[in-house]
Amino acid sequence: VTVAMLSSAELHFSLLELLRDRSAPLLRFTSDDAMLELHGDSGNYSIGNLAIDLLLDRQGTKIETFRGTVRDLEFALDGDLAWGSFAKVEEAERLTTTPRGIDPTTRVIDLSPLVRWLELIPDSADGEIALDLTLSRPIDPAAFSLSGRLAGKRVNWREIAARDVVGEFVIAGRSDRSSPSLTFPVFEFGIDEGRVVASGEWDFATRQIRLDSLETDLNPASVAPLLAPERRAMLASWPPGTWKASGILNLVDILDSDLKGAFSSPGTVEIPLPNRRILSVSGLAGEFSWEDRLVRLSGLRALLGPASRVSVECDAAFRLPPKSGTDQAESRAIQIERFTMARHGQTLRASGSYQSAARLVAVHSLQSTLDLAGVFADLGLIDPISGRVKFSTPPIITLAGTVAMDSVVSGSNLAGTFTAKDRMTVIVGEGRVVECSNLSTGFALNKGRLKLRDGATAAFGGSIRLPEATINLGARPVAFEGEIGFESLQLESLSDLLRLEKRRTGRLTGTFKGKGPPDLATITGVGHIGVVEAEFGSIPLFRKLKPLLSVITLSNWGSEAEGAGLNASFDFLNGVMSSDDIAVKGDFYEVHAAVRVDFPREKLVANGHVTTTGATRVLTQVVGKALEVEATGSFDDFTWRLKNVPGLGTVADLYGLSKDLIGKTLGAAARSDLPAAILNGVKGLGAAGLATDALKGISGAGGRLIGIGRKKDKDQRSESPAVPSPERGPDSGAKPPPAK
């Protein structure tokens, strides 16, 4: 119910004219500086400073003057108004050819639409709003129209403060008596530093705005007060830019709108990232469409970083928050149909999607030739790459699968390839680096397990192959299972990497297949190893045999620079390495041994047999078992002993012994006297001097046993592993020839 109360008014009529001319005005209604109060269910409104001059006849009302003030709005109205515009008319009456509603004395005016429109009237603190209105009376009394112009320097509408408002509009009734619509050929206003220019139609029945055109450089955050609190966070604070749009804006639910357009923003926006990092975005531009809560971005492009050296371009689609009862998971999916990142002619191309509810990234495809370390640097972000690895040219990466943002290692499922054609430097800590080239591998990550396949690279002057391997990244310590092969690796380079006291020489070839943490104390597996072109001192386990070799090789063996080779198969079981076929061969000697090395206890046990080649082979055949040796002890304190030579301690004890004593000792062990001619050949060789040189070079053997290992205190003792059987050379057991 709406009640109108007018403080003062005058009513004029001429009874004589009414009798003479039925078309003459019936009444004249005037008021000056009156007050009109409207009381309705939706609120109370007061119109002050009211000046009225109305002419009423049987068809309607002619408004000569109708002006006043509502809130801080000054308005002026003139025109014609048919009685049917506001009258309540029954459906049957509306359908008659000649309505009965021509007599104003029989009409009841419905003022509720006027009250509803008053709800939309803006407010102004300084009263600088002017509203000019014109009413028209068409042939159909129901289809009235109200045109006007609104202007003001400052207009408050709900929580929004607009400035420099200019608007032209027409409110038109409809013959079906449904709610009228408001057409605005032009509507301009400013908010904060931005401005809006629009044209279109506002349908009061559907509460939708049809935008014929909209252009604005308004900051979206400026209209945040119009949205519910939970939706305000969707409006990021963008820099000044230009938005152009057309379509349907749904005021019932803004997310159900249907729009399309374009946007550009030449300014820079700073997006906060974790760890107090900031991502700078500039030159943002693109096109968009918005239909059925699905937003598509086409040709979206931007420059990233403080210096804008990284460019991105993408096509994407995402769903806005759904209505209740719809699929929540689907609604939160962001589809990246095309994504390109470029820097200095290098590119990364990808496609995929992002599920915000599950925080899951699906990578449909990814190909990259980007220098990723350079990208992080140009973005002003922490570089997680160059501190560990450097590339002379960017690697080539392909990738597909899913990435779990909350648990990247354990929750992701990825597969791809990695290729680095040129030099790559890997930093392994403490200033040590590994350089390799032509690196390529396939990989797959699933539930924390990284599988590598067909891996290959050139490193340490040779090559390394990784046919298949699995690394359990979730294990502590990280565990390895697979096969690795290496060929012609330079021991000099490995010595530099491991920072060994003595630089090894030679080339290393071998294979290993096993599993366990990358620690010799726990790993299990089998393999084969071969060393060629090595100095004798480069084979640490046998280095302490040098005094013996100095004695039994009667010529041409002057220093440990003499070339040596090693071949052996081995197995690891719970940190214990066993080998029954170690063979060390030099130009003038051979050593065959069986060795067991206990890495957890840092103990070793070895049995071996020494022979010589060439002319001196006769000597070793004569002495036979006298040259069988054994070793036992810790990595830091082990010695080689002659097993079958009584009275002689270690091989090192050969230093300082006379040739006669050596001959007698070895001869006794062989159960025959050594030929004097052979013993005389020892003269001048300087065997004692050679042994002295070797002994001077022997110190702390923990890491030097095989170039790796851990050092323990010398007084620490533990049980030694069982003694293996030696693998002898082909002539190691030969009997001395018969006397001639």
XYZ file of C-alpha atoms in Angstrom:
740
model
C 0.000 0.000 0.000
C 1.311 3.424 -0.955
C -0.011 6.608 0.637
C 0.719 10.102 -0.684
C 0.431 13.118 1.599
C 0.627 16.619 0.103
C 1.179 19.504 2.504
C -0.558 22.191 0.401
C -2.212 22.442 -2.998
C -4.864 24.353 -4.912
C -7.499 22.853 -7.172
C -9.102 25.002 -9.925
C -11.921 24.116 -12.315
C -14.530 25.924 -14.473
C -17.923 24.316 -14.309
C -19.154 26.434 -17.248
C -16.350 25.295 -19.559
C -16.877 21.721 -18.529
C -20.495 22.016 -19.599
C -19.683 23.780 -22.890
C -16.656 21.691 -24.065
C -16.178 18.081 -23.039
C -12.579 18.211 -24.308
C -11.672 21.130 -22.086
C -9.465 20.449 -19.017
C -11.476 19.320 -16.066
C -9.160 20.483 -13.310
C -6.057 22.555 -12.702
C -3.898 21.424 -9.809
C -1.178 23.743 -8.466
C 1.142 23.868 -5.539
C 4.100 26.054 -4.615
C 6.852 25.068 -2.160
C 4.872 22.105 -0.904
C 5.980 18.824 0.655
C 4.972 15.437 -0.768
C 5.463 12.362 1.375
C 5.174 8.845 0.026
C 4.779 5.994 2.494
C 5.028 2.478 1.159
C 6.084 -1.046 1.988
C 9.547 -0.451 0.532
C 10.257 2.775 2.399
C 9.290 6.398 3.004
C 10.303 9.237 0.708
C 9.916 12.986 0.945
C 9.825 15.384 -1.984
C 10.481 18.946 -0.841
C 10.378 22.371 -2.491
C 7.596 20.980 -4.616
C 6.137 23.179 -7.330
C 3.219 21.678 -9.263
C 1.081 22.842 -12.160
C -1.045 20.027 -13.609
C -3.959 20.063 -16.072
C -6.258 17.065 -15.811
C -8.754 15.981 -18.476
C -10.560 12.812 -19.408
C -7.528 11.401 -21.293
C -4.900 12.050 -18.717
C -2.714 14.735 -17.280
C -0.679 17.487 -18.860
C 2.251 18.407 -16.659
C 3.142 22.045 -17.020
C 5.376 22.132 -13.961
C 6.542 19.442 -11.603
C 9.805 20.110 -9.875
C 11.274 19.530 -6.470
C 14.028 17.886 -4.443
C 14.413 14.225 -3.498
C 17.319 13.660 -1.138
C 19.932 15.899 -2.745
C 18.526 15.477 -6.243
C 16.902 18.463 -7.910
C 14.467 17.395 -10.594
C 12.145 19.016 -13.103
C 9.363 17.211 -14.971
C 7.036 18.221 -17.790
C 4.997 16.433 -20.407
C 1.807 14.419 -20.810
C 0.753 11.374 -18.838
C -2.116 9.084 -19.837
C -4.301 7.862 -17.032
C -3.700 4.267 -17.977
C 0.003 4.574 -17.336
C -0.269 4.279 -13.587
C -3.843 3.011 -13.311
C -4.680 -0.456 -12.116
C -6.743 -1.923 -14.945
C -8.374 -5.295 -14.944
C -7.376 -7.671 -17.738
C -10.872 -7.720 -19.247
C -11.019 -3.934 -19.269
C -7.582 -3.677 -20.874
C -8.737 -5.849 -23.761
C -11.806 -3.722 -24.629
C -11.664 -1.549 -27.733
C -12.762 1.596 -25.907
C -11.491 1.639 -22.342
C -13.782 3.007 -19.710
C -10.817 4.666 -18.079
C -11.383 8.088 -19.598
C -13.050 9.578 -16.590
C -10.513 10.662 -13.975
C -13.124 10.581 -11.297
C -13.318 6.798 -11.670
C -9.578 6.083 -11.622
C -7.406 4.973 -8.740
C -3.776 5.959 -9.309
C -1.157 3.306 -8.445
C 1.934 5.105 -7.132
C 3.960 1.965 -6.329
C 6.089 2.176 -9.523
C 7.038 5.700 -8.571
C 8.142 4.513 -5.151
C 10.183 1.719 -6.756
C 11.933 4.203 -9.020
C 12.706 6.435 -6.069
C 14.759 3.582 -4.650
C 17.108 3.984 -7.610
C 17.580 7.716 -7.185
C 21.196 8.384 -6.223
C 22.301 10.577 -3.372
C 24.781 13.433 -3.329
C 26.475 15.094 -0.407
C 26.786 18.452 -2.143
C 23.383 18.531 -3.890
C 24.856 19.069 -7.338
C 22.608 16.643 -9.195
C 20.131 17.901 -11.792
C 17.409 15.717 -13.294
C 15.234 16.878 -16.206
C 12.246 14.667 -17.069
C 9.672 14.674 -19.881
C 6.511 12.550 -19.889
C 4.737 11.639 -23.111
C 1.177 10.347 -23.590
C 0.989 7.868 -26.492
C -2.147 6.509 -28.126
C -1.938 3.415 -25.944
C -2.346 4.843 -22.457
C -0.338 1.941 -20.977
C 2.764 2.546 -23.085
C 3.899 5.775 -21.503
C 7.456 7.097 -21.749
C 9.580 9.181 -19.447
C 12.740 10.702 -20.880
C 15.336 12.584 -18.960
C 18.866 13.740 -18.436
C 20.897 13.291 -15.268
C 23.984 15.388 -14.553
C 26.068 15.913 -11.457
C 29.607 16.482 -10.285
C 29.286 13.975 -7.465
C 26.740 11.177 -7.129
C 26.598 8.569 -4.373
C 24.897 5.303 -5.233
C 24.987 2.790 -2.411
C 28.710 2.361 -1.554
C 29.907 3.819 -4.855
C 30.863 7.493 -5.207
C 30.719 8.627 -8.847
C 31.936 11.936 -10.242
C 31.165 13.986 -13.364
C 27.991 12.044 -14.125
C 26.219 12.614 -17.439
C 23.341 10.404 -18.522
C 20.472 10.446 -20.980
C 17.692 7.932 -20.595
C 14.154 6.966 -21.552
C 11.849 4.979 -19.268
C 9.184 3.341 -21.417
C 6.065 1.490 -20.380
C 4.891 -1.567 -22.276
C 1.536 -2.394 -23.761
C 1.527 -5.709 -21.876
C 1.800 -3.660 -18.659
C 4.935 -5.546 -17.572
C 7.699 -3.659 -15.834
C 9.094 -0.830 -17.930
C 12.641 -0.643 -19.267
C 15.216 2.109 -19.188
C 17.172 2.911 -22.326
C 20.333 4.991 -21.998
C 21.826 6.239 -25.285
C 24.745 7.600 -23.301
C 25.829 7.216 -19.715
C 29.169 8.489 -18.435
C 30.689 8.706 -14.982
C 34.004 8.449 -13.209
C 35.048 6.419 -10.152
C 38.420 6.980 -8.522
C 40.823 7.549 -11.425
C 38.796 5.640 -14.002
C 35.830 6.473 -16.213
C 32.925 4.529 -17.724
C 31.136 5.300 -21.011
C 28.190 3.044 -21.836
C 24.991 2.730 -23.820
C 22.268 0.119 -23.686
C 18.998 -0.844 -22.019
C 18.035 -1.766 -18.466
C 15.133 -4.220 -18.272
C 13.436 -3.796 -14.886
C 11.492 -7.044 -15.259
C 14.473 -9.345 -15.792
C 16.919 -7.062 -13.981
C 19.361 -7.309 -16.848
C 21.335 -4.628 -18.634
C 21.919 -5.023 -22.338
C 25.171 -3.258 -23.131
C 25.374 -2.019 -26.697
C 28.796 -0.690 -25.854
C 30.922 -0.270 -22.763
C 34.351 1.276 -22.555
C 36.161 1.921 -19.319
C 39.562 2.306 -17.760
C 38.054 1.629 -14.353
C 40.005 -0.354 -11.794
C 37.889 -3.482 -11.094
C 38.615 -3.064 -7.393
C 36.617 0.192 -7.471
C 33.351 -1.714 -7.840
C 34.218 -4.343 -5.227
C 31.728 -2.839 -2.703
C 28.895 -3.854 -5.036
C 29.780 -7.547 -4.686
C 29.322 -9.946 -1.814
C 32.379 -10.166 0.471
C 33.265 -13.686 -0.688
C 33.426 -12.478 -4.306
C 35.383 -9.300 -3.782
C 38.642 -11.260 -3.687
C 38.079 -12.142 -7.347
C 38.753 -8.538 -8.335
C 42.510 -8.131 -8.386
C 43.880 -4.616 -8.164
C 44.889 -4.032 -11.770
C 46.626 -0.920 -13.059
C 44.745 1.581 -15.241
C 43.744 0.030 -18.520
C 40.986 -0.074 -21.102
C 38.103 -2.526 -21.186
C 35.609 -2.755 -24.043
C 32.545 -4.966 -23.807
C 29.060 -5.651 -25.111
C 26.368 -8.143 -24.178
C 24.087 -8.887 -21.234
C 24.929 -7.929 -17.655
C 22.768 -9.920 -15.233
C 22.065 -7.913 -12.071
C 20.335 -10.843 -10.354
C 23.575 -12.842 -10.481
C 26.451 -10.964 -12.054
C 28.229 -14.270 -12.791
C 25.386 -15.324 -15.107
C 26.191 -12.512 -17.523
C 26.864 -12.922 -21.236
C 29.590 -10.567 -22.430
C 32.446 -10.315 -24.876
C 35.116 -7.726 -25.446
C 38.774 -6.818 -25.144
C 41.101 -5.288 -22.606
C 44.550 -3.739 -22.496
C 46.643 -2.409 -19.653
C 49.903 -0.618 -20.473
C 50.755 -0.192 -16.800
C 52.455 -2.553 -14.355
C 50.869 -4.652 -11.650
C 52.792 -6.389 -8.881
C 51.495 -9.799 -7.850
C 52.637 -11.013 -4.415
C 54.235 -14.464 -4.316
C 55.370 -16.703 -1.439
C 58.575 -15.848 0.430
C 57.887 -12.130 0.026
C 58.617 -12.235 -3.691
C 56.881 -9.986 -6.217
C 56.060 -10.804 -9.843
C 55.856 -7.741 -12.101
C 53.327 -7.942 -14.958
C 53.059 -5.223 -17.615
C 51.546 -4.718 -21.057
C 48.593 -6.983 -20.275
C 46.148 -7.301 -23.187
C 43.742 -9.756 -24.761
C 40.168 -10.578 -25.726
C 37.513 -12.296 -23.642
C 34.086 -13.873 -23.818
C 31.798 -14.614 -20.872
C 28.877 -16.973 -21.339
C 27.128 -19.498 -19.100
C 29.656 -18.797 -16.306
C 32.483 -19.779 -18.638
C 35.113 -17.111 -19.304
C 37.455 -17.520 -22.264
C 40.613 -15.472 -22.710
C 42.026 -15.305 -26.229
C 45.398 -13.921 -27.193
C 46.155 -12.987 -23.594
C 49.641 -11.500 -23.566
C 51.894 -9.778 -21.070
C 55.494 -8.940 -20.244
C 56.999 -10.293 -17.035
C 59.760 -9.106 -14.762
C 61.121 -5.698 -13.765
C 62.851 -5.303 -17.136
C 60.000 -6.930 -19.156
C 62.391 -9.394 -20.822
C 60.061 -12.391 -20.595
C 56.874 -12.476 -22.672
C 53.902 -14.793 -22.281
C 50.883 -15.436 -24.463
C 48.039 -17.851 -23.864
C 44.479 -18.901 -24.576
C 42.615 -20.002 -21.466
C 39.144 -20.784 -20.183
C 37.824 -21.021 -16.656
C 34.479 -21.341 -14.933
C 33.240 -18.848 -12.407
C 31.925 -20.062 -9.032
C 28.896 -22.240 -9.687
C 25.347 -22.077 -8.549
C 24.530 -24.343 -5.652
C 23.976 -27.941 -6.662
C 26.307 -27.899 -9.679
C 29.565 -29.753 -10.175
C 32.047 -27.955 -7.950
C 35.127 -29.698 -9.372
C 34.340 -28.826 -12.982
C 33.552 -25.243 -12.092
C 37.002 -24.683 -10.626
C 38.944 -25.960 -13.625
C 41.162 -23.541 -15.534
C 41.924 -24.802 -19.028
C 45.194 -23.562 -20.532
C 44.558 -24.272 -24.190
C 47.769 -22.599 -25.356
C 50.655 -21.146 -23.375
C 53.873 -19.703 -24.790
C 56.729 -18.148 -22.843
C 59.571 -16.530 -24.788
C 62.936 -15.015 -23.907
C 65.794 -14.090 -26.249
C 64.381 -16.252 -29.047
C 63.942 -19.284 -26.775
C 60.458 -20.628 -26.096
C 58.400 -22.817 -23.822
C 55.105 -24.080 -25.227
C 52.538 -25.912 -23.141
C 48.886 -26.778 -22.693
C 47.035 -28.147 -19.705
C 44.587 -27.362 -16.939
C 44.442 -26.462 -13.271
C 41.947 -27.806 -10.727
C 41.848 -25.227 -7.955
C 39.842 -27.445 -5.591
C 42.359 -30.294 -5.798
C 45.293 -27.925 -6.457
C 46.274 -30.168 -9.341
C 48.001 -29.072 -12.559
C 47.485 -31.305 -15.589
C 50.191 -30.849 -18.226
C 48.823 -32.052 -21.550
C 52.024 -31.174 -23.384
C 55.166 -29.148 -22.772
C 58.178 -28.447 -24.972
C 60.893 -26.083 -23.820
C 64.157 -24.653 -25.122
C 64.193 -21.908 -22.479
C 67.139 -20.994 -20.330
C 65.126 -21.488 -17.149
C 67.833 -20.044 -14.911
C 67.785 -16.886 -17.021
C 63.999 -16.733 -16.775
C 64.096 -16.832 -12.973
C 66.763 -14.134 -12.950
C 64.786 -11.882 -15.321
C 61.646 -12.340 -13.244
C 63.510 -11.230 -10.136
C 62.782 -14.555 -8.423
C 64.992 -17.011 -6.556
C 66.899 -19.137 -9.070
C 66.740 -22.793 -7.936
C 68.715 -24.033 -10.947
C 71.993 -22.205 -11.554
C 73.174 -22.889 -7.997
C 73.225 -26.589 -8.887
C 73.620 -26.842 -12.646
C 74.642 -24.546 -15.484
C 74.028 -25.058 -19.206
C 76.105 -23.564 -21.993
C 72.974 -23.755 -24.155
C 69.430 -24.314 -22.834
C 68.254 -27.929 -22.565
C 65.332 -29.325 -24.526
C 62.523 -30.595 -22.284
C 59.279 -32.396 -23.065
C 56.745 -33.167 -20.361
C 53.214 -34.456 -19.771
C 51.249 -35.581 -16.736
C 49.918 -34.098 -13.510
C 51.555 -32.026 -10.778
C 50.128 -31.948 -7.248
C 50.816 -28.470 -5.910
C 50.647 -29.577 -2.260
C 52.915 -32.631 -2.705
C 54.957 -32.232 -5.879
C 57.212 -35.267 -5.331
C 54.832 -37.814 -3.823
C 51.615 -36.734 -5.540
C 52.714 -35.974 -9.111
C 52.602 -38.255 -12.139
C 54.838 -37.000 -14.956
C 56.703 -38.364 -17.946
C 59.010 -36.702 -20.441
C 62.471 -36.338 -21.910
C 65.490 -34.170 -21.140
C 68.275 -33.353 -23.600
C 71.295 -31.091 -23.092
C 73.336 -31.199 -26.286
C 76.217 -28.992 -25.212
C 78.260 -28.654 -22.044
C 76.501 -28.917 -18.702
C 78.187 -28.177 -15.379
C 76.797 -29.823 -12.254
C 77.848 -28.355 -8.910
C 78.181 -31.172 -6.353
C 79.224 -29.070 -3.377
C 82.380 -27.751 -1.744
C 83.449 -26.115 -4.973
C 83.511 -29.410 -6.880
C 81.903 -29.659 -10.306
C 81.134 -32.337 -12.857
C 81.163 -31.384 -16.512
C 79.279 -33.459 -19.050
C 77.833 -33.059 -22.524
C 75.326 -34.702 -24.848
C 73.109 -35.613 -21.913
C 69.806 -37.252 -22.782
C 67.322 -39.316 -20.807
C 63.691 -40.229 -20.571
C 62.051 -39.913 -17.185
C 58.839 -40.614 -15.310
C 57.819 -39.505 -11.823
C 55.050 -41.417 -10.064
C 54.308 -41.508 -6.327
C 57.748 -40.252 -5.418
C 59.647 -42.701 -7.625
C 61.699 -41.199 -10.450
C 62.348 -43.638 -13.285
C 65.116 -42.886 -15.779
C 65.492 -44.755 -19.055
C 67.889 -44.683 -21.999
C 70.112 -42.191 -20.215
C 73.479 -41.302 -21.710
C 76.104 -38.599 -21.359
C 79.755 -37.873 -22.020
C 81.695 -37.154 -18.821
C 85.183 -37.548 -17.298
C 86.647 -38.050 -20.748
C 84.437 -41.086 -21.379
C 80.773 -41.995 -21.453
C 78.131 -43.019 -18.925
C 75.002 -45.008 -19.746
C 71.878 -45.446 -17.652
C 69.705 -48.032 -19.449
C 67.136 -48.066 -16.673
C 67.075 -46.842 -13.107
C 64.593 -45.934 -10.393
C 65.299 -43.401 -7.663
C 62.964 -43.434 -4.677
C 62.849 -39.747 -3.802
C 60.517 -40.414 -0.897
C 62.958 -42.706 0.902
C 65.369 -41.411 3.531
C 68.071 -41.731 2.472
C 67.151 -41.614 -1.197
C 67.335 -45.137 -2.669
C 68.540 -46.256 -6.118
C 67.662 -49.339 -8.144
C 68.840 -50.001 -11.663
C 71.793 -50.389 -13.970
C 74.620 -48.048 -14.850
C 77.469 -48.468 -17.288
C 80.582 -46.394 -17.877
C 83.347 -46.551 -20.427
C 86.845 -45.045 -20.600
C 86.377 -42.632 -17.708
C 89.611 -40.807 -16.912
C 90.732 -41.568 -13.388
C 92.527 -38.217 -13.307
C 89.162 -36.443 -13.579
C 87.588 -38.695 -10.970
C 90.554 -38.021 -8.675
C 90.005 -34.289 -9.023
C 86.298 -34.667 -8.264
C 86.950 -36.814 -5.177
C 89.943 -34.657 -4.180
C 92.181 -37.643 -3.606
C 95.626 -37.008 -2.169
C 97.206 -38.874 -5.057
C 95.917 -38.277 -8.546
C 94.977 -41.564 -10.205
C 95.766 -42.384 -13.797
C 94.217 -44.662 -16.353
C 90.791 -45.257 -17.802
C 87.850 -46.923 -16.075
C 85.198 -49.105 -17.741
C 82.507 -51.106 -16.009
C 78.902 -51.837 -15.161
C 76.831 -52.058 -12.007
C 73.331 -53.345 -11.407
C 71.891 -53.114 -7.948
C 69.798 -51.243 -5.436
C 69.954 -49.344 -2.192
C 71.035 -45.907 -0.996
C 74.053 -44.475 -2.853
C 76.368 -45.508 -0.011
C 78.949 -48.294 -0.259
C 78.102 -49.293 3.306
C 74.541 -50.330 2.392
C 74.280 -50.904 -1.355
C 73.574 -54.333 -2.895
C 74.303 -55.457 -6.453
C 76.713 -56.976 -8.964
C 79.060 -55.514 -11.520
C 82.304 -55.572 -13.427
C 85.170 -53.143 -13.509
C 88.155 -52.689 -15.767
C 91.087 -50.266 -15.618
C 93.662 -49.736 -18.371
C 96.711 -47.511 -18.773
C 96.915 -47.032 -15.014
C 99.949 -46.328 -12.895
C 100.529 -49.086 -10.375
C 99.976 -46.606 -7.552
C 96.551 -45.806 -8.987
C 95.301 -49.194 -7.774
C 95.302 -48.486 -4.028
C 94.524 -51.992 -2.785
C 97.669 -53.384 -4.410
C 99.894 -50.392 -3.922
C 101.530 -51.963 -0.858
C 102.711 -54.893 -2.991
C 105.247 -52.594 -4.618
C 108.235 -53.720 -2.485
C 107.570 -57.326 -3.492
C 107.295 -56.444 -7.173
C 110.472 -54.437 -6.878
C 112.270 -57.577 -5.715
C 110.861 -60.176 -8.092
C 110.929 -58.142 -11.317
C 114.596 -58.248 -12.096
C 114.651 -55.558 -14.757
C 112.757 -52.802 -16.599
C 110.410 -51.898 -13.716
C 111.623 -48.630 -12.401
C 108.648 -46.781 -10.926
C 104.919 -46.866 -10.467
C 104.525 -45.015 -13.764
C 104.675 -48.445 -15.402
C 101.349 -49.172 -17.071
C 98.931 -51.470 -15.257
C 95.488 -52.841 -15.888
C 92.804 -54.302 -13.655
C 89.806 -56.499 -14.364
C 87.354 -57.838 -11.837
C 83.780 -58.842 -11.324
C 82.270 -58.087 -7.950
C 79.124 -58.143 -5.920
C 77.822 -55.995 -3.085
C 75.629 -57.427 -0.339
C 74.605 -55.172 2.528
C 77.721 -53.096 2.127
C 80.186 -55.988 1.739
C 82.003 -56.169 -1.599
C 83.323 -59.542 -2.717
C 85.424 -60.389 -5.755
C 87.097 -63.708 -6.578
C 88.695 -62.808 -9.886
C 90.628 -59.587 -9.468
C 93.474 -59.518 -11.949
C 96.135 -56.802 -12.041
C 98.499 -56.953 -14.984
C 101.551 -54.868 -15.731
C 104.288 -55.098 -18.299
C 106.385 -57.417 -16.080
C 104.020 -58.840 -13.451
C 100.566 -60.195 -12.720
C 98.601 -60.231 -9.476
C 95.530 -62.437 -9.070
C 93.490 -61.999 -5.934
C 90.244 -62.640 -4.135
C 89.110 -59.742 -1.974
C 86.324 -59.065 0.482
C 85.808 -55.485 1.667
C 83.429 -54.720 4.529
C 82.515 -51.044 4.103
C 80.337 -50.724 7.243
C 83.213 -52.045 9.396
C 85.911 -50.606 7.107
C 87.747 -53.920 7.064
C 89.243 -55.961 4.252
C 90.553 -59.480 3.684
C 92.440 -60.532 0.549
C 94.294 -63.580 -0.813
C 96.449 -63.321 -3.869
C 99.263 -64.678 -5.968
C 102.039 -62.722 -7.640
C 103.834 -63.753 -10.833
C 106.131 -62.027 -13.256
C 106.328 -62.147 -17.003
C 109.147 -62.240 -19.476
C 112.582 -63.519 -18.422
C 111.835 -63.208 -14.715
C 108.872 -65.560 -15.011
C 111.323 -68.370 -14.379
C 111.974 -66.947 -10.924
C 108.316 -66.897 -9.923
C 107.844 -70.423 -11.245
C 110.725 -71.576 -9.129
C 109.563 -70.018 -5.879
C 105.928 -71.079 -6.471
C 103.944 -70.777 -3.296
C 106.462 -68.336 -1.840
C 104.696 -65.556 -3.748
C 101.235 -66.272 -2.421
C 100.141 -63.226 -0.414
C 97.330 -62.303 1.926
C 96.111 -59.054 3.478
C 93.852 -58.221 6.381
C 93.055 -55.180 8.481
C 91.234 -51.885 8.405
C 91.233 -49.440 5.523
C 93.759 -47.307 7.343
C 95.984 -50.101 8.618
C 96.265 -53.218 6.500
C 99.331 -55.104 5.284
C 100.186 -57.666 2.656
C 101.981 -60.773 3.936
C 103.747 -63.613 2.207
C 101.593 -66.554 3.301
C 104.214 -69.265 2.972
C 107.431 -67.484 3.952
C 108.260 -68.097 7.613
C 110.226 -65.498 9.486
C 109.173 -62.625 7.247
C 106.541 -60.243 8.557
C 104.987 -58.117 5.832
C 105.832 -57.383 2.245
C 107.078 -54.025 3.455
C 109.691 -55.892 5.501
C 111.465 -56.701 2.233
C 112.820 -53.186 2.509
C 116.405 -53.405 3.811
C 116.817 -57.184 3.476
C 119.932 -58.448 1.710
C 119.589 -60.426 -1.460
C 121.132 -63.455 0.209
C 118.498 -63.441 2.956
C 115.756 -62.920 0.418
C 117.079 -65.790 -1.639
C 117.335 -68.119 1.308
C 113.893 -67.187 2.568
C 112.164 -67.552 -0.761
C 114.161 -70.648 -1.566
C 113.192 -72.317 1.671
C 109.602 -71.627 0.930
C 110.002 -73.233 -2.488
C 111.862 -76.244 -0.994
C 114.835 -75.711 -3.308
C 117.816 -73.452 -3.537
C 117.487 -70.461 -5.805
C 119.980 -70.549 -8.676
C 122.812 -68.186 -7.871
C 122.745 -66.755 -11.363
C 119.195 -65.556 -10.871
C 119.950 -63.980 -7.511
C 122.947 -62.208 -8.950
C 120.578 -60.477 -11.342
C 119.104 -58.554 -8.448
C 122.275 -56.491 -8.120
C 122.002 -52.904 -9.239
C 118.237 -52.793 -9.395
C 117.919 -50.707 -6.278
C 114.988 -52.711 -4.990
C 115.355 -51.207 -1.545
C 115.230 -47.731 -3.032
C 112.128 -48.558 -5.008
C 110.433 -49.886 -1.899
C 111.395 -46.750 -0.013
C 109.724 -44.564 -2.650
C 106.574 -46.645 -2.418
C 106.462 -46.619 1.360
C 106.857 -42.841 1.468
C 103.726 -42.458 -0.635
C 101.574 -44.654 1.608
C 99.459 -42.858 4.213
C 95.862 -42.986 5.596
C 94.315 -45.542 3.276
C 90.661 -45.074 4.200
C 89.633 -43.012 1.213
C 92.545 -44.209 -0.872
C 91.678 -47.886 -0.733
C 89.485 -47.491 -3.800
C 89.312 -43.730 -3.793
C 86.249 -43.557 -1.537
C 85.239 -44.591 1.947
C 85.155 -43.195 5.448
C 88.029 -42.970 7.870
C 87.853 -44.446 11.366
C 90.118 -44.070 14.379
C 93.028 -46.486 14.166
C 92.226 -47.985 17.560
C 88.704 -48.953 16.442
C 88.538 -52.688 15.752
C 85.822 -55.058 14.632
C 85.562 -58.552 13.323
C 87.010 -59.048 9.834
C 85.024 -60.698 7.071
C 85.662 -64.290 6.090
C 88.759 -64.945 3.986
C 87.892 -65.611 0.318
C 89.707 -68.056 -1.956
C 92.269 -66.570 -4.359
C 91.891 -66.670 -8.098
C 95.360 -67.657 -9.269
C 97.013 -67.020 -12.545
C 97.405 -69.790 -15.083
C 100.931 -70.626 -13.929
C 100.638 -69.839 -10.254
C 100.715 -73.469 -9.150
C 103.385 -74.765 -11.555
C 106.126 -76.955 -10.095
C 109.803 -76.083 -10.613
C 111.311 -77.630 -13.746
C 113.444 -80.777 -13.355
C 117.163 -80.253 -12.865
C 119.252 -80.595 -15.904
